[in-house]
Structures are given as C-alpha cells and as structure tokens.
PDB file of C-alpha atoms in Angstrom:
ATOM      1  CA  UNK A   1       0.000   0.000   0.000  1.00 83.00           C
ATOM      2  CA  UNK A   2       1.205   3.421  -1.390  1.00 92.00           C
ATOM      3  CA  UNK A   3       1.396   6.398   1.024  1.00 96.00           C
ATOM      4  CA  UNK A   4       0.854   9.989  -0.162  1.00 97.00           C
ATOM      5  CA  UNK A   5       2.710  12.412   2.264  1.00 97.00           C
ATOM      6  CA  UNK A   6       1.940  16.735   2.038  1.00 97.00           C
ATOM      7  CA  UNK A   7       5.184  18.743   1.784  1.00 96.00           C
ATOM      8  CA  UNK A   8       5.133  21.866   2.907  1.00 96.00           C
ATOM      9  CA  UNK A   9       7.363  25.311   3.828  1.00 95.00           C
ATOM     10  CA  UNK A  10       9.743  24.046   0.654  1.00 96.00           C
ATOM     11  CA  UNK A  11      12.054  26.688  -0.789  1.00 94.00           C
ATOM     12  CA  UNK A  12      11.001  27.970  -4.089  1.00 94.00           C
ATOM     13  CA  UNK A  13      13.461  26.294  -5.733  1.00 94.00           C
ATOM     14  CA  UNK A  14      13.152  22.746  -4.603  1.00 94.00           C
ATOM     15  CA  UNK A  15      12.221  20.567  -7.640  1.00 95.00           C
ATOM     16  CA  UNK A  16      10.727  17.147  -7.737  1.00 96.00           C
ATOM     17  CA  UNK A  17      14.510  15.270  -8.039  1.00 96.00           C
ATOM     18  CA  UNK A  18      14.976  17.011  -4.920  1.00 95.00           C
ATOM     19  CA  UNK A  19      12.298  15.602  -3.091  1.00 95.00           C
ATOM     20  CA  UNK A  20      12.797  12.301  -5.122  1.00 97.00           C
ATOM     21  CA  UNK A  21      16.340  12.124  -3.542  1.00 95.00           C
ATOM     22  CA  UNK A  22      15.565  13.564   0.118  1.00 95.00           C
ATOM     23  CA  UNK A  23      13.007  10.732   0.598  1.00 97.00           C
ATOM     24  CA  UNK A  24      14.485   8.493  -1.306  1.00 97.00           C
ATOM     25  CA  UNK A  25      16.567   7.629   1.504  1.00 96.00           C
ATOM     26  CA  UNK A  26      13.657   6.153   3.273  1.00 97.00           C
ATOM     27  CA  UNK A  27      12.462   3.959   0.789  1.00 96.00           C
ATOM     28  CA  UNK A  28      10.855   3.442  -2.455  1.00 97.00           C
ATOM     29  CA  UNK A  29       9.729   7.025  -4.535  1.00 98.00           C
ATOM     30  CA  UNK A  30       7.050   5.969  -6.747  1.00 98.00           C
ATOM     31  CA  UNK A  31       6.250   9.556  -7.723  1.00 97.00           C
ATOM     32  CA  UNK A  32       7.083  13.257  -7.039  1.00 98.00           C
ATOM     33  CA  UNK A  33       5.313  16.633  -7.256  1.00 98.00           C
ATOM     34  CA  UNK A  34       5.616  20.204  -6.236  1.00 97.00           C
ATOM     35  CA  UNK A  35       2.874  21.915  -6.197  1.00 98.00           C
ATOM     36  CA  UNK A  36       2.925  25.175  -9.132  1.00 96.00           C
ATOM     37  CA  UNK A  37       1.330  28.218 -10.085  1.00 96.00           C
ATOM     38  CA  UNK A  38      -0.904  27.841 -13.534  1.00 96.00           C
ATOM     39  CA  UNK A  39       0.185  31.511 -14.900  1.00 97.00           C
ATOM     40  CA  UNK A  40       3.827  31.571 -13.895  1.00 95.00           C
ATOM     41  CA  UNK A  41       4.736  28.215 -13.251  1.00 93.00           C
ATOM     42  CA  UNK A  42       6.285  29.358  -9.849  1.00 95.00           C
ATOM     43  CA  UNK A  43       6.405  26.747  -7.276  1.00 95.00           C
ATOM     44  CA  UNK A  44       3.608  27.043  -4.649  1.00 97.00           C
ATOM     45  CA  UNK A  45       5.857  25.920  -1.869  1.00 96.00           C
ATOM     46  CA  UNK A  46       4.096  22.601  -1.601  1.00 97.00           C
ATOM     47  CA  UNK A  47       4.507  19.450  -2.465  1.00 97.00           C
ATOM     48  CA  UNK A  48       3.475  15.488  -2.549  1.00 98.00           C
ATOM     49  CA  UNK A  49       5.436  12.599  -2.266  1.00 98.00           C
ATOM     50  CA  UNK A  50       4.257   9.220  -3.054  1.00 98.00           C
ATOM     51  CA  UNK A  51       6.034   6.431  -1.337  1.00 98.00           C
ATOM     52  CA  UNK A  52       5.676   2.887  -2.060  1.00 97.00           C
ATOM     53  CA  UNK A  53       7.529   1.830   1.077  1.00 96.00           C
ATOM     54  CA  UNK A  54       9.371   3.376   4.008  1.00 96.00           C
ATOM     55  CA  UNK A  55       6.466   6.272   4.317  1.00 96.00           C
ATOM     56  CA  UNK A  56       6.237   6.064   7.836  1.00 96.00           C
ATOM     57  CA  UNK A  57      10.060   6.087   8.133  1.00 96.00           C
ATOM     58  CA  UNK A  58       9.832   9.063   6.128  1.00 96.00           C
ATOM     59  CA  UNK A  59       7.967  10.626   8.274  1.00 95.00           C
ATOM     60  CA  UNK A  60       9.894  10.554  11.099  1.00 96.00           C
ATOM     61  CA  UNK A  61      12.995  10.983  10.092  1.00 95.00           C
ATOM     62  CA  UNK A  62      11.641  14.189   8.389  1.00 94.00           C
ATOM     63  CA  UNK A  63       9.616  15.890  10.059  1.00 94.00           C
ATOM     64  CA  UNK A  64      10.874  19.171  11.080  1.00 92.00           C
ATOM     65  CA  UNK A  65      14.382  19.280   9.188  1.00 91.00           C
ATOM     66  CA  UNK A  66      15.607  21.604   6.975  1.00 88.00           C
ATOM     67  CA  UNK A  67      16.122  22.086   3.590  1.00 81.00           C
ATOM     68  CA  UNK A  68      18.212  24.755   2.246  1.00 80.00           C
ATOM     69  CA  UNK A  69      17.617  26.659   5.240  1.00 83.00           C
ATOM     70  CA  UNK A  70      13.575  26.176   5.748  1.00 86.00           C
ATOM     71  CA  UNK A  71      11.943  23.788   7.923  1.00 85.00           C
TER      72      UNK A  71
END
C-alpha cells in the first residue's frame, strides 16, 4: 500500500529530483510533485510525495528538518 505524504514550507526552488532524492533515503519514490502556479509556473511551496515503502520512516525521520535553510 502506497502512502501519499503533504510537503510543505519548501524553498522555491526545490524541484521534484529534490524531493525524489531527500526521501528516497527512506524507501521506495514511486512519484514526485511540487505543487505550481498555472500563470507563472512558480512553485507554490508545496509538495506530494508518493512512497511505495518506508512512508512512515519518512515521516519521522523528516519531520521538522531543513532544507536549504527552511523547515
């Protein structure tokens, strides 16, 4: 069973390899998104990560860290 997981406070500039690689370290990434603007195409600061396994480890081990300087 898949587990979506809400990303939030990301840096503008975070793309989906990023967060493919940050929770990749937890388990299996079956897919990435951060969330953008329709007009611009600016990143929303937002994103979803879909894990197949190692969610929960994800989780945990994430919640509340930093990347490039938010949290």
């Amino acid at each position: 069973m898949s587990k979506n997981i809400y990303v939030g406070n990301l840096p503008f500039q975070t793309t989906s390899d990023d967060l493919i690689s940050w929770f990749g370290e937890y388990g299996a990434v079956t897919r990435a998104q951060v969330a953008a603007d329709r007009e611009t195409g600016r990143s929303r600061g937002f994103g979803f990560v879909e894990m197949s396994s190692g969610g929960d480890e994800a989780i945990a081990g994430l919640n509340g860290s930093q990347l490039d300087g938010r949290t």
